[in-house]
mmCIF file of C-alpha atoms and ligand atoms in Angstrom:
data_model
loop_
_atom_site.group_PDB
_atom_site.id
_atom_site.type_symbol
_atom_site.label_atom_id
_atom_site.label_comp_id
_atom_site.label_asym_id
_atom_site.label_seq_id
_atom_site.Cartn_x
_atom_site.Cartn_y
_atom_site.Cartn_z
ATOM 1 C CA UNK A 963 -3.585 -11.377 16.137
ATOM 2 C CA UNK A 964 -4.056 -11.643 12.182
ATOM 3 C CA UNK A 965 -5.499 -7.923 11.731
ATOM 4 C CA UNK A 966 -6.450 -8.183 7.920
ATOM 5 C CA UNK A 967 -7.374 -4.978 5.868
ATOM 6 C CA UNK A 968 -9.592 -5.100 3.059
ATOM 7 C CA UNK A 969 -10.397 -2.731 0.165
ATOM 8 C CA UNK A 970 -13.366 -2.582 -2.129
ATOM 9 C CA UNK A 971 -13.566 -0.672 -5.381
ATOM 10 C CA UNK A 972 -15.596 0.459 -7.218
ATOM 11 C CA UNK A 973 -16.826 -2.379 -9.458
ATOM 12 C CA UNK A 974 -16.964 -4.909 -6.295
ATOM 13 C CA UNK A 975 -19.865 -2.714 -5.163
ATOM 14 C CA UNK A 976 -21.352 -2.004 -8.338
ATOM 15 C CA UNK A 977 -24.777 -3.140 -7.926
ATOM 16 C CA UNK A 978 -26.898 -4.885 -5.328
ATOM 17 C CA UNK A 979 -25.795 -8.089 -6.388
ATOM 18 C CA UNK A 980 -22.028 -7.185 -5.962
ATOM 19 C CA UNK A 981 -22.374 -5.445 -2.630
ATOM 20 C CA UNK A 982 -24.168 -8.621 -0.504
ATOM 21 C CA UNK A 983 -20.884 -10.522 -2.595
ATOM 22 C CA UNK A 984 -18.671 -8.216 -0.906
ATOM 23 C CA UNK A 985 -20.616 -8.082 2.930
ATOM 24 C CA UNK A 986 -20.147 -11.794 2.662
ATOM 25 C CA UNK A 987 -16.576 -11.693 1.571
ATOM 26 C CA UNK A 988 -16.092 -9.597 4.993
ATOM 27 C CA UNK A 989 -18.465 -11.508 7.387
ATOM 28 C CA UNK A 990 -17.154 -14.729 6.145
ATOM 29 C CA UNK A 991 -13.086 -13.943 7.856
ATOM 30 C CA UNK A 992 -12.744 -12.939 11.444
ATOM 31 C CA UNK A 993 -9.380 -11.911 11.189
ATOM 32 C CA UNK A 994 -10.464 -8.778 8.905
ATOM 33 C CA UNK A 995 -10.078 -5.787 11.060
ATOM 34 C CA UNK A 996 -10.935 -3.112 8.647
ATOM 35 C CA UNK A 997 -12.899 -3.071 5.161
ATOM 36 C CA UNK A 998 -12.321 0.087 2.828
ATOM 37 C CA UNK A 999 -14.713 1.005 0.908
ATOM 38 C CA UNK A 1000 -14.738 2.952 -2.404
ATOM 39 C CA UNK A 1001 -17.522 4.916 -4.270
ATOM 40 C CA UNK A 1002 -19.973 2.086 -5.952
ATOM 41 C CA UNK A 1003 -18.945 2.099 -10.062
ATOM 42 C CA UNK A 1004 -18.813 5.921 -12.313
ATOM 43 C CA UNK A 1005 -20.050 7.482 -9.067
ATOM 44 C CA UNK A 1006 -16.915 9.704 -8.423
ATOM 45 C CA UNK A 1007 -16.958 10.750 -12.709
ATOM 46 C CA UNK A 1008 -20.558 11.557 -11.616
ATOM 47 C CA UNK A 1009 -19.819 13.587 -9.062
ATOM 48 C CA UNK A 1010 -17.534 15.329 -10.989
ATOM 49 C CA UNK A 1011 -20.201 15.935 -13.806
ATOM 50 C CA UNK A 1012 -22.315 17.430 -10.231
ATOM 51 C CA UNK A 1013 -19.541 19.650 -10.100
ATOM 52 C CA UNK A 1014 -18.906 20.988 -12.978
ATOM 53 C CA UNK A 1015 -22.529 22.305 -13.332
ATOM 54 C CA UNK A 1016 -21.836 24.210 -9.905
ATOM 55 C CA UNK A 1017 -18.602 25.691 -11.708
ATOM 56 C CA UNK A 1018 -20.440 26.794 -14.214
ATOM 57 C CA UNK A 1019 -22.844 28.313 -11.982
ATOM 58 C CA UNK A 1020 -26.147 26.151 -12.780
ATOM 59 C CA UNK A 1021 -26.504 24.978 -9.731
ATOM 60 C CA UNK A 1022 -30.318 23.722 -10.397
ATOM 61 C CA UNK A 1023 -28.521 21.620 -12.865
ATOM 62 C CA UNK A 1024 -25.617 20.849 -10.240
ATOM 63 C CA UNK A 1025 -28.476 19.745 -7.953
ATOM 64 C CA UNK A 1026 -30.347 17.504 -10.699
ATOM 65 C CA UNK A 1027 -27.490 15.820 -11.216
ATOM 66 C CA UNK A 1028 -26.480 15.183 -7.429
ATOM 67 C CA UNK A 1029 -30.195 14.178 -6.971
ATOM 68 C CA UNK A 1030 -29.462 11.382 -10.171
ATOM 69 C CA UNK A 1031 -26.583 10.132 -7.988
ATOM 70 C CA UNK A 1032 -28.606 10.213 -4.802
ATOM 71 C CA UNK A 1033 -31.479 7.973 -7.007
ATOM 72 C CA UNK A 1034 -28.895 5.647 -8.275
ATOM 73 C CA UNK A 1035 -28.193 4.736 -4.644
ATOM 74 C CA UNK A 1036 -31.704 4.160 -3.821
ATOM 75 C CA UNK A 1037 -32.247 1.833 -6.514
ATOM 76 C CA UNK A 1038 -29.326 -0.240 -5.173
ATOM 77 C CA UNK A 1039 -30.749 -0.202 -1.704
ATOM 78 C CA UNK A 1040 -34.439 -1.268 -2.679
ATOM 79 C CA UNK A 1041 -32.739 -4.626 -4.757
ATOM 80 C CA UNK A 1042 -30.934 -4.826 -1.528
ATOM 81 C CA UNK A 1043 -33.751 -4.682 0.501
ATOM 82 C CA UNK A 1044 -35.734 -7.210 -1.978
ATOM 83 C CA UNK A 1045 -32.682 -9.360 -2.192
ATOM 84 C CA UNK A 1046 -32.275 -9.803 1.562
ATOM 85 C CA UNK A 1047 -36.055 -10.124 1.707
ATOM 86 C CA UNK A 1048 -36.193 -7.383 4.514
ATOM 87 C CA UNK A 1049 -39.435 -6.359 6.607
ATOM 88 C CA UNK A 1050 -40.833 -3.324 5.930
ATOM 89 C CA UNK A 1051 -40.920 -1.669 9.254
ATOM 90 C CA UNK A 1052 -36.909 -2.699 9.339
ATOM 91 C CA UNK A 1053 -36.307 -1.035 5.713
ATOM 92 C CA UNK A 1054 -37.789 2.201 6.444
ATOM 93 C CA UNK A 1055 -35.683 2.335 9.311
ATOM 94 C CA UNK A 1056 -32.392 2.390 7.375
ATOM 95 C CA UNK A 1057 -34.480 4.408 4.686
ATOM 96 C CA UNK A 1058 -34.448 7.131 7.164
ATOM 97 C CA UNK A 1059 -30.990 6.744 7.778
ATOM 98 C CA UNK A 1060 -29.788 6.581 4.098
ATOM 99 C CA UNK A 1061 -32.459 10.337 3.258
ATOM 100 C CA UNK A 1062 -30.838 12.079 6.326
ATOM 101 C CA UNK A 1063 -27.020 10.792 5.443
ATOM 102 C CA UNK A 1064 -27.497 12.303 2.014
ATOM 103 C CA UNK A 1065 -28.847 15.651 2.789
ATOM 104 C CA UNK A 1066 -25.701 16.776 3.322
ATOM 105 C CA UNK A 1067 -23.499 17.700 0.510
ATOM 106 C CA UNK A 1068 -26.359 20.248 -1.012
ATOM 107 C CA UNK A 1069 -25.224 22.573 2.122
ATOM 108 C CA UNK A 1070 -21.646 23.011 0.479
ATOM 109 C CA UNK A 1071 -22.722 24.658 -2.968
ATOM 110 C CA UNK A 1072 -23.142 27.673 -0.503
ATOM 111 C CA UNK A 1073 -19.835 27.925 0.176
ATOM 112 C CA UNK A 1074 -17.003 29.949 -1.358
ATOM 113 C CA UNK A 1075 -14.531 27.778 -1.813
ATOM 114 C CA UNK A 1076 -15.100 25.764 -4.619
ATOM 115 C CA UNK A 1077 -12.172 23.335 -4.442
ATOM 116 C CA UNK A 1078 -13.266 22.297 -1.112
ATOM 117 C CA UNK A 1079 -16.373 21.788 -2.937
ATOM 118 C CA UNK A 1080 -15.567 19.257 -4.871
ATOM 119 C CA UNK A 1081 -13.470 17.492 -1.910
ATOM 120 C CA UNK A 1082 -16.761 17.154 -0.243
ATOM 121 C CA UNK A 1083 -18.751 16.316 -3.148
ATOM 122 C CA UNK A 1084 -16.809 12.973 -3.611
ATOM 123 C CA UNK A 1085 -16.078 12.302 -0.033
ATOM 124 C CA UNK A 1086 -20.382 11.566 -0.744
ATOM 125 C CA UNK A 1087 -19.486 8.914 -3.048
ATOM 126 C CA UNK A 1088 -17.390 7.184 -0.456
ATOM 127 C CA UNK A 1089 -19.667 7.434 1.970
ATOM 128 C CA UNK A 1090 -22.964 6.858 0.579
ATOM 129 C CA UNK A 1091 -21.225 3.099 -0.495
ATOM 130 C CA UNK A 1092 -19.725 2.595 2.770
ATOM 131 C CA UNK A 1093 -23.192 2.507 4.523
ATOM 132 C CA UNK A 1094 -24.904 0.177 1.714
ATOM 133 C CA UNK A 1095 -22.265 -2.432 2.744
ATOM 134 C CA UNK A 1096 -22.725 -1.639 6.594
ATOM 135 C CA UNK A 1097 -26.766 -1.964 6.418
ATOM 136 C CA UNK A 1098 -26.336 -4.729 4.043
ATOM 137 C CA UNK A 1099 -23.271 -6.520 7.072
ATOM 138 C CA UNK A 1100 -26.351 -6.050 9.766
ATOM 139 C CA UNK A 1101 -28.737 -7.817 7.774
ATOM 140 C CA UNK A 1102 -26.230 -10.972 7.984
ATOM 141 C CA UNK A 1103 -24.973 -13.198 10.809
ATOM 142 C CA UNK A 1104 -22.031 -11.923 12.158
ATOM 143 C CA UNK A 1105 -19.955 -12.821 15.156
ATOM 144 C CA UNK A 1106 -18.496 -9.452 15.717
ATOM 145 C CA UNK A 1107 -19.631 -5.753 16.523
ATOM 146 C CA UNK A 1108 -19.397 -3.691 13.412
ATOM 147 C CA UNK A 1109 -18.608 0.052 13.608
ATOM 148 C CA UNK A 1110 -19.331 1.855 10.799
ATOM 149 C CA UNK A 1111 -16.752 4.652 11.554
ATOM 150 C CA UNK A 1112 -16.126 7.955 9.086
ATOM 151 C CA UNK A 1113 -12.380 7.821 7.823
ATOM 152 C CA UNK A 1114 -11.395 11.312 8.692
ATOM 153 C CA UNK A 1115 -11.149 10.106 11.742
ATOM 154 C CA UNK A 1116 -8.557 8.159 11.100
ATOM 155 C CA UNK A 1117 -6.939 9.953 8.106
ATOM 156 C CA UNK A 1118 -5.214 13.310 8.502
ATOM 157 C CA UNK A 1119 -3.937 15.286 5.353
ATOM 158 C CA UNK A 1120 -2.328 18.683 4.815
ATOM 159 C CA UNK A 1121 -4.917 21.143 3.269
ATOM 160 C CA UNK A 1122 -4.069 20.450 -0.729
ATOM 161 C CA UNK A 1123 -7.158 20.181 -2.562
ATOM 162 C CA UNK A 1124 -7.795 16.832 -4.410
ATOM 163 C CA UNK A 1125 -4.673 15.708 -4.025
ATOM 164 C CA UNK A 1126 -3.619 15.597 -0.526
ATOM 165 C CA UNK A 1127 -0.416 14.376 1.210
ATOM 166 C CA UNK A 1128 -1.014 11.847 4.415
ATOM 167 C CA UNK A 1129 0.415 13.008 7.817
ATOM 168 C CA UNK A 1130 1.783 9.978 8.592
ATOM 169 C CA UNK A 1131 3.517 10.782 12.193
ATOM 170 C CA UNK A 1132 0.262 12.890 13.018
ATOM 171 C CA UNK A 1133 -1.942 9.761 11.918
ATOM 172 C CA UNK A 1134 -0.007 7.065 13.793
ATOM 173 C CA UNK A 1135 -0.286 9.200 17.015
ATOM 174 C CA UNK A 1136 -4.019 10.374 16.571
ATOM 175 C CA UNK A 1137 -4.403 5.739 16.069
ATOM 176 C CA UNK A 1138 -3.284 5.326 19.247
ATOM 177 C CA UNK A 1139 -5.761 7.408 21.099
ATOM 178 C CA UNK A 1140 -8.499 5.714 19.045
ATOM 179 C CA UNK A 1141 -10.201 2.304 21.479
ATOM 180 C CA UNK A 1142 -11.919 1.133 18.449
ATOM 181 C CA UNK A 1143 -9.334 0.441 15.967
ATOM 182 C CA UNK A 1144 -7.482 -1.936 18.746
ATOM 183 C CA UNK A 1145 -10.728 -3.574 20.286
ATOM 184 C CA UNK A 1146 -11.871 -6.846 18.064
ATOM 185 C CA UNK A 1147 -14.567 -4.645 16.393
ATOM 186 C CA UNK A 1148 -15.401 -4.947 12.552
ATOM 187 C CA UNK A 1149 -14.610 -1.563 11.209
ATOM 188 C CA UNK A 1150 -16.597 -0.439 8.078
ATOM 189 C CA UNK A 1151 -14.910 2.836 6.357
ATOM 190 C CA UNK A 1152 -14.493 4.919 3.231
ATOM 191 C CA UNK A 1153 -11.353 5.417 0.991
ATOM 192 C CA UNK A 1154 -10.100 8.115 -0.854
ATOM 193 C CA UNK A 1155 -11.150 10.797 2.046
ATOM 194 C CA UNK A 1156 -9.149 12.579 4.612
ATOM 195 C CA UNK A 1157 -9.293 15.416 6.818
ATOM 196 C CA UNK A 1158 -6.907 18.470 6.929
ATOM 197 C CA UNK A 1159 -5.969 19.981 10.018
ATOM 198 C CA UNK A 1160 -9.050 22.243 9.693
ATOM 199 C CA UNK A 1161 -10.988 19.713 9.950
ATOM 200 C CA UNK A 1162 -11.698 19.810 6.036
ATOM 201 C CA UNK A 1163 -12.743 17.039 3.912
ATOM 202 C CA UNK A 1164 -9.344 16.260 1.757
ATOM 203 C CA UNK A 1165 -9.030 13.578 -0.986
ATOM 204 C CA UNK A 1166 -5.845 11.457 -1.386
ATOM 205 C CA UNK A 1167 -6.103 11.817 -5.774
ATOM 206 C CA UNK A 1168 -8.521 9.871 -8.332
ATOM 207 C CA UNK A 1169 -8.202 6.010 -7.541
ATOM 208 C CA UNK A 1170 -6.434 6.688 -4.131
ATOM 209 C CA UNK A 1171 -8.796 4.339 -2.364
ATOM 210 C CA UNK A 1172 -5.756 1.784 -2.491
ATOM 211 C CA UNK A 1173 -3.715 4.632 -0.702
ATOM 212 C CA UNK A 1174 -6.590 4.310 2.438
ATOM 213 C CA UNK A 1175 -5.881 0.631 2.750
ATOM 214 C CA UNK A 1176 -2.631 0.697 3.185
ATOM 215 C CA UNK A 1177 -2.215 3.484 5.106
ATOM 216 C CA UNK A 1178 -4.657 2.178 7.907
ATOM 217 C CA UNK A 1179 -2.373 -1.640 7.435
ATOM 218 C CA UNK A 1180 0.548 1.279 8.606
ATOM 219 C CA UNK A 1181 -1.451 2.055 11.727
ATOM 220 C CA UNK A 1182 -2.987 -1.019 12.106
ATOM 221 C CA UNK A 1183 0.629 -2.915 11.634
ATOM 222 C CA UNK A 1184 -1.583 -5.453 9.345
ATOM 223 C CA UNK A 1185 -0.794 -8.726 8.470
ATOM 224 C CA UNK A 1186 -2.406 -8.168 5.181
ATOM 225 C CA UNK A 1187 -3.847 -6.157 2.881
ATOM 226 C CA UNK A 1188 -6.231 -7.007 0.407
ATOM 227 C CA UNK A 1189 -7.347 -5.210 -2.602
ATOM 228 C CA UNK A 1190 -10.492 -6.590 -4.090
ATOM 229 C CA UNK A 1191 -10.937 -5.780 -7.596
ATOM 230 C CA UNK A 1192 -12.386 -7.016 -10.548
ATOM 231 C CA UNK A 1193 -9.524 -8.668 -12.038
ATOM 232 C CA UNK A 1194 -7.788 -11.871 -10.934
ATOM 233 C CA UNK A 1195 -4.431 -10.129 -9.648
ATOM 234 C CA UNK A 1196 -1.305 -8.405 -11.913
ATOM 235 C CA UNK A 1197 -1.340 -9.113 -14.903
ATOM 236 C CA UNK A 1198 2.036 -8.789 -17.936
ATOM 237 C CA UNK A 1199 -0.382 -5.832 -19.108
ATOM 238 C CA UNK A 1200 -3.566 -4.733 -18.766
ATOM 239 C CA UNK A 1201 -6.137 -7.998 -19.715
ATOM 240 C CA UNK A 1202 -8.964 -5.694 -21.195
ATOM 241 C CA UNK A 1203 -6.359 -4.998 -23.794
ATOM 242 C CA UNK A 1204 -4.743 -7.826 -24.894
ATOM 243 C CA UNK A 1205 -5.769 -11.148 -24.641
ATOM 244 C CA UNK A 1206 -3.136 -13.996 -23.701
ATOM 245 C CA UNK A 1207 -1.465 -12.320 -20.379
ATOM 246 C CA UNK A 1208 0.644 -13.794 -17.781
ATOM 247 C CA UNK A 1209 -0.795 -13.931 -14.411
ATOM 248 C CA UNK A 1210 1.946 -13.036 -12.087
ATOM 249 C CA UNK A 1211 1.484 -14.983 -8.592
ATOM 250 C CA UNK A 1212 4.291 -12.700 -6.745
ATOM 251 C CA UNK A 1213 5.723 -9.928 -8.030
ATOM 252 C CA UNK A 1214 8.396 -7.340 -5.265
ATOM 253 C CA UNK A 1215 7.245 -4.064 -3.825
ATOM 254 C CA UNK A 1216 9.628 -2.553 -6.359
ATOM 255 C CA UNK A 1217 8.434 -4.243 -9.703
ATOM 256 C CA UNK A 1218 4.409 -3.199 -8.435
ATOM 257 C CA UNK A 1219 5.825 0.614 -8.025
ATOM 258 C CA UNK A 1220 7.582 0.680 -11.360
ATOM 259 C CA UNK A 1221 4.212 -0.710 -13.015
ATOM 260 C CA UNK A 1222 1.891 1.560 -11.204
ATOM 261 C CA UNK A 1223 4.062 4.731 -11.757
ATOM 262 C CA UNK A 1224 4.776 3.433 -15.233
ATOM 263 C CA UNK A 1225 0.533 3.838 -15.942
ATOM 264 C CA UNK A 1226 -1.007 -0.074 -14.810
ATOM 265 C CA UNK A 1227 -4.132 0.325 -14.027
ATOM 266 C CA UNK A 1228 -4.220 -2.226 -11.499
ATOM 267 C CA UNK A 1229 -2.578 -0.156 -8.527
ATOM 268 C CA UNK A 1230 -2.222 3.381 -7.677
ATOM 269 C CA UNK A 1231 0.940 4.607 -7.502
ATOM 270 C CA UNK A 1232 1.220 5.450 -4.009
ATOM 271 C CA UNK A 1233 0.096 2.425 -2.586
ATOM 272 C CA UNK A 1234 2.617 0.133 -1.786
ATOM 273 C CA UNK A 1235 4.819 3.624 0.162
ATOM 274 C CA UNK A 1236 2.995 3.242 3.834
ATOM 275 C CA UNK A 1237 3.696 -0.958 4.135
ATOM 276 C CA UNK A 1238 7.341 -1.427 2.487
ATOM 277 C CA UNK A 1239 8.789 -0.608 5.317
ATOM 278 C CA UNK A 1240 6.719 -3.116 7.551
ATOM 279 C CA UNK A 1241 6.906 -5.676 4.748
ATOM 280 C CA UNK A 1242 3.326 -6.145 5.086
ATOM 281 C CA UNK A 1243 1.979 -8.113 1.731
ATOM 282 C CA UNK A 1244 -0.565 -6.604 -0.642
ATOM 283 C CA UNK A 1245 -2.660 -9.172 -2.108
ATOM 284 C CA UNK A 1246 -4.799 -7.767 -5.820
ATOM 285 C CA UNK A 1247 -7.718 -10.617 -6.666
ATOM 286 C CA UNK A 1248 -10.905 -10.501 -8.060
ATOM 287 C CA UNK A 1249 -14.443 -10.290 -5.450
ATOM 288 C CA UNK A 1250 -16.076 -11.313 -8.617
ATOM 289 C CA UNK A 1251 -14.584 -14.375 -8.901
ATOM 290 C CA UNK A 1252 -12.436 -15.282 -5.845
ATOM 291 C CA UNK A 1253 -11.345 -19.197 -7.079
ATOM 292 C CA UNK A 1254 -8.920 -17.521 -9.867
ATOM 293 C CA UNK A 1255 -5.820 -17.088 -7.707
ATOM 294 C CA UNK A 1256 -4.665 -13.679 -6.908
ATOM 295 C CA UNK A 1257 -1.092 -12.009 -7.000
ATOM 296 C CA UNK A 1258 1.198 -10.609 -3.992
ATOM 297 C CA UNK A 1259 3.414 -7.870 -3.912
ATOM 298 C CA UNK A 1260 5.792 -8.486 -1.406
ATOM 299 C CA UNK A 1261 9.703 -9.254 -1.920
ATOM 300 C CA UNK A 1262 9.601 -12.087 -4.521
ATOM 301 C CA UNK A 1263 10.076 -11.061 -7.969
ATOM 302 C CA UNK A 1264 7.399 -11.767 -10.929
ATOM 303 C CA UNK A 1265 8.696 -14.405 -13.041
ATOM 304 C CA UNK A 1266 8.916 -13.659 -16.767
ATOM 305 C CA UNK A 1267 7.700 -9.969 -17.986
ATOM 306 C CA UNK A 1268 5.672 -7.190 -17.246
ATOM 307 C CA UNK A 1269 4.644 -4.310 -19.190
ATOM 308 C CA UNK A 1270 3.290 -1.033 -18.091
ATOM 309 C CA UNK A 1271 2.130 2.089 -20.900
ATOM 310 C CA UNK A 1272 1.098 5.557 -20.282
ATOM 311 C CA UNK A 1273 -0.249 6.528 -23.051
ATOM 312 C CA UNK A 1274 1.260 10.107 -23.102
ATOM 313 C CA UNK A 1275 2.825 12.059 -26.227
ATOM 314 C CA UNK A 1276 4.839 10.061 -27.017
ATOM 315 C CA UNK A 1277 4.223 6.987 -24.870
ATOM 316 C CA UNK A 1278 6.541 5.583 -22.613
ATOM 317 C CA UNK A 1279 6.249 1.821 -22.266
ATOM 318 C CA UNK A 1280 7.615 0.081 -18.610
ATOM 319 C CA UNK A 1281 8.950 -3.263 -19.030
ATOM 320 C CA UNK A 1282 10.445 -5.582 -16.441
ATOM 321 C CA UNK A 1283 12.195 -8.950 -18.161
ATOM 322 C CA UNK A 1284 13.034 -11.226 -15.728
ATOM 323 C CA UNK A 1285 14.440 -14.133 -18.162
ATOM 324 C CA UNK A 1286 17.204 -14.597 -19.677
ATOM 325 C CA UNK A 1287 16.843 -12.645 -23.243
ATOM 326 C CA UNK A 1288 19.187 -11.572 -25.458
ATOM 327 C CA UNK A 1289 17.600 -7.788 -25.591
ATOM 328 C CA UNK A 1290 19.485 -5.832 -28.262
ATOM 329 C CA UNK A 1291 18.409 -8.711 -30.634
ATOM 330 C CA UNK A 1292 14.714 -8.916 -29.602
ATOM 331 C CA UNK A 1293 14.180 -5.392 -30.037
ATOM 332 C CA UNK A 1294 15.827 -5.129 -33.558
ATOM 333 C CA UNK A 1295 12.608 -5.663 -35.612
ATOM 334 C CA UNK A 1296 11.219 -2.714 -33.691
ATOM 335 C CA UNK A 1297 11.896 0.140 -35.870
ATOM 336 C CA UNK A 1298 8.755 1.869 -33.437
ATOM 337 C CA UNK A 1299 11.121 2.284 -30.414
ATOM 338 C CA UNK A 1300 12.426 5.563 -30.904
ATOM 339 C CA UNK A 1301 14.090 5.294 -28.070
ATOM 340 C CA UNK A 1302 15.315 2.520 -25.180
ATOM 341 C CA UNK A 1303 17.143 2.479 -21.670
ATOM 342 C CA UNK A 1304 17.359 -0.493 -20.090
ATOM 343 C CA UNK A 1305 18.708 -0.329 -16.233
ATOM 344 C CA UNK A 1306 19.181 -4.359 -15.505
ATOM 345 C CA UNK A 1307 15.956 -5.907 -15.834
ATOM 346 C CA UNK A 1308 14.269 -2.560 -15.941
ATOM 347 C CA UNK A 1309 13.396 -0.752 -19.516
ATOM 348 C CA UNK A 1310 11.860 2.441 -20.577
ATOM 349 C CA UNK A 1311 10.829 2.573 -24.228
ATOM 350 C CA UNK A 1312 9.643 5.669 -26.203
ATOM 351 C CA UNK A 1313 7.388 4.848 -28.837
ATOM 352 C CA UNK A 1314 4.730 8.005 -30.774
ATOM 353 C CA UNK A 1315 1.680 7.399 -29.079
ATOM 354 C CA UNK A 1316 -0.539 7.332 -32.345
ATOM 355 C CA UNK A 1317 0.772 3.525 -32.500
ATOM 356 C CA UNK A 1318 1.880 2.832 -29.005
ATOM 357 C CA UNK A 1319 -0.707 0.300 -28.283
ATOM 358 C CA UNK A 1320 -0.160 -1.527 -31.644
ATOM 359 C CA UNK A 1321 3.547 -2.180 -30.987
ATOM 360 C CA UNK A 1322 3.236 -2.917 -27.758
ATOM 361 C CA UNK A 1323 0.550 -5.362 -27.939
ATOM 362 C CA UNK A 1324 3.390 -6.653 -30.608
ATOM 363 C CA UNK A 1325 6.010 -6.960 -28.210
ATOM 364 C CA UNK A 1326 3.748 -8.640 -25.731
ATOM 365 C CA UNK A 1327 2.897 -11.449 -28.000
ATOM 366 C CA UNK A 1328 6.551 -12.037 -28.670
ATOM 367 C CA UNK A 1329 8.095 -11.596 -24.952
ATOM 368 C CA UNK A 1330 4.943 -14.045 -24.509
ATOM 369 C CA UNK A 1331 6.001 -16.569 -27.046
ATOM 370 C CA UNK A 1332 9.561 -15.980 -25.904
ATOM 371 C CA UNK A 1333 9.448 -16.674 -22.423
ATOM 372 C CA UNK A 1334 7.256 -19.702 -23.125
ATOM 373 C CA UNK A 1335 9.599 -21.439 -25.823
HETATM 374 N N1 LIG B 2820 -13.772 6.631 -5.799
HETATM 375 C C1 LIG B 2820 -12.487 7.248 -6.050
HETATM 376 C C2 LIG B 2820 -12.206 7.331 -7.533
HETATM 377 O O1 LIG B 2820 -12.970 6.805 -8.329
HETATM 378 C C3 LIG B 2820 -11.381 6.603 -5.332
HETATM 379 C C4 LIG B 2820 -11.082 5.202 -5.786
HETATM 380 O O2 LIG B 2820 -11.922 4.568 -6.409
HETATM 381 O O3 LIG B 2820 -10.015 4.711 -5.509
HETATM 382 O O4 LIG B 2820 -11.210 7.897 -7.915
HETATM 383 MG MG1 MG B 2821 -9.159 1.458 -8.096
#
């Protein structure tokens, strides 16, 4: 039994367009078992914006703004609708549907608890995205039952507002008792949200959608996990900011943790903790263009370099060199590095952060040129 997860972010389900892309992506492989889905693009920074009026106290302002998000959804569901070239009497169906799901986060800005608040407030995000994918899945040919199934159910937190820690015994009990993760169902769910034993909405931290996915490949004992984004894979640094980059095909559970804690964009840095153990392979490629190749974090090393900056004061810069280099000579003509520890293939440079990109765009170009002499 090949039980595949699959995530979604954020700019995979940016628009009407991208969404039937992604319903396709998921109808078109059996062997996916569960697809995680995160807010559709800025919608969680919107929600924040909601919130932030409510802190303030304007909440006629925190309500315009929720109502903005609420429109932007709609928009993407009638180019949905047009796009699948629905009937009427079926679209105001799921029109119902969509109005009732999204009464409900107004009912928390009468609460006390603020913090909670805002756990709720993007849990809407999540969910709101989750059901344009389902409704968009029904509209399509599909040889299995979908479930579109709310991920508290499956994720349980401690209470820690916005940044809560799994319960990762309590969670692989709870999956037993649940028929539908084990039955040959379709399972459409949200990332990012949990539940705390209260039964609270919980969040797992900005960008912790990854986190979902592999913690249900944990309970699911997955094959795979997939993270679709909207680059090709891992990349020797981030691609929107320099432009020759090495596409790494494999690159170890280890080398993928040191990059994400290190400030990559590409992964969150809790990710890969819930499926080393199980040695089950997360795959990064792009749902915007799935023919580029992809890249797999498992136990083979990248070859060549990697770089990793988090732009702090002063910045560190990650780097992994896995080819032969003579190191104390290629970092002489880096007067920059004010400082430099390298533990066998793995470095940590200091450099002020007012030039931190500059240099290390630098160094990139000559590890590059290096590695390719
Ligand atoms: N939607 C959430 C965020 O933007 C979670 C995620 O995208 O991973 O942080
Ligand atoms: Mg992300």
């Amino acid at each position: 039994l090949k039980n595949l997860v699959y995530k979604f972010g954020g700019s995979s389900v940016r628009d009407a367009k991208a969404i039937l892309r992604v319903a396709k992506l998921i109808a078109q492989n059996n062997a996916v078992k569960v697809a995680v889905l995160s807010a559709t693009y800025n919608t969680t920074n919107r929600l924040e914006w909601v919130y932030s009026a409510f802190e303030e106290g304007d909440e006629a302002r925190a309500i315009v703004r929720l109502e903005e998000v609420k429109h932007h959804h709609q928009l993407i569901f009638n180019e949905l609708c047009e796009l699948l070239a629905l009937e009427k009497d079926c679209q105001n169906e799921w029109q119902q549907r969509l109005v009732a799901e999204t009464s409900v986060p107004y009912m928390h800005f009468k609460r006390k608890d603020s913090l909670k608040t805002l756990d709720f407030l993007y849990s809407y995000g999540e969910w709101v995205s989750s059901f344009l994918v389902y409704f968009t899945l029904h509209q399509i040919p599909l040889k299995r039952k979908i479930l579109w199934q709310d991920a508290r159910e499956i994720i349980l937190t401690d209470d820690q507002s916005q940044m809560a820690e799994p319960l990762l015994e309590q969670m692989i009990e709870n999956a037993k008792t649940i028929p539908w993760l084990h039955d040959d169902s379709l399972i459409l769910t949200q990332g990012f949200i949990g539940k705390d034993p209260a039964g609270e909405t919980t969040t797992l931290g900005r960008e912790g959608s990854d986190y979902s996915a592999t913690l249900m490949a944990r309970l699911l004992e997955s094959s795979e996990v997939t993270i679709w984004t909207d680059v090709r894979g891992v990349a020797s640094f981030d691609p929107r900011l320099i432009e020759s980059v090495l596409w790494h095909d494999h690159l170890s559970y280890k080398e993928a943790e040191f990059l994400a804690s290190g400030g990559a964009k590409v992964l969150f840095p809790r990710t890969l903790s819930p499926v080393i153990d199980l040695k089950i392979p997360v795959i990064v490629r792009s749902s915007l263009e799935t023919n580029l190749g992809m890249s797999c974090i498992s136990e083979q090393n990248l070859k060549g370099f990697a770089l990793a900056l988090d732009n702090h004061n002063p910045s560190q810069l990650s780097i992994i060199i896995n080819f032969d280099l003579d190191k104390v000579a290629f970092f002489q003509p880096y007067p920059e590095i004010l400082e430099m520890s390298f533990d066998g293939n793995y470095g940590k440079l200091t450099i002020s952060s007012s030039i931190a990109l500059e240099v290390t765009r630098r160094i990139h170009q000559d590890l590059y040129s290096q590695f390719n002499s």
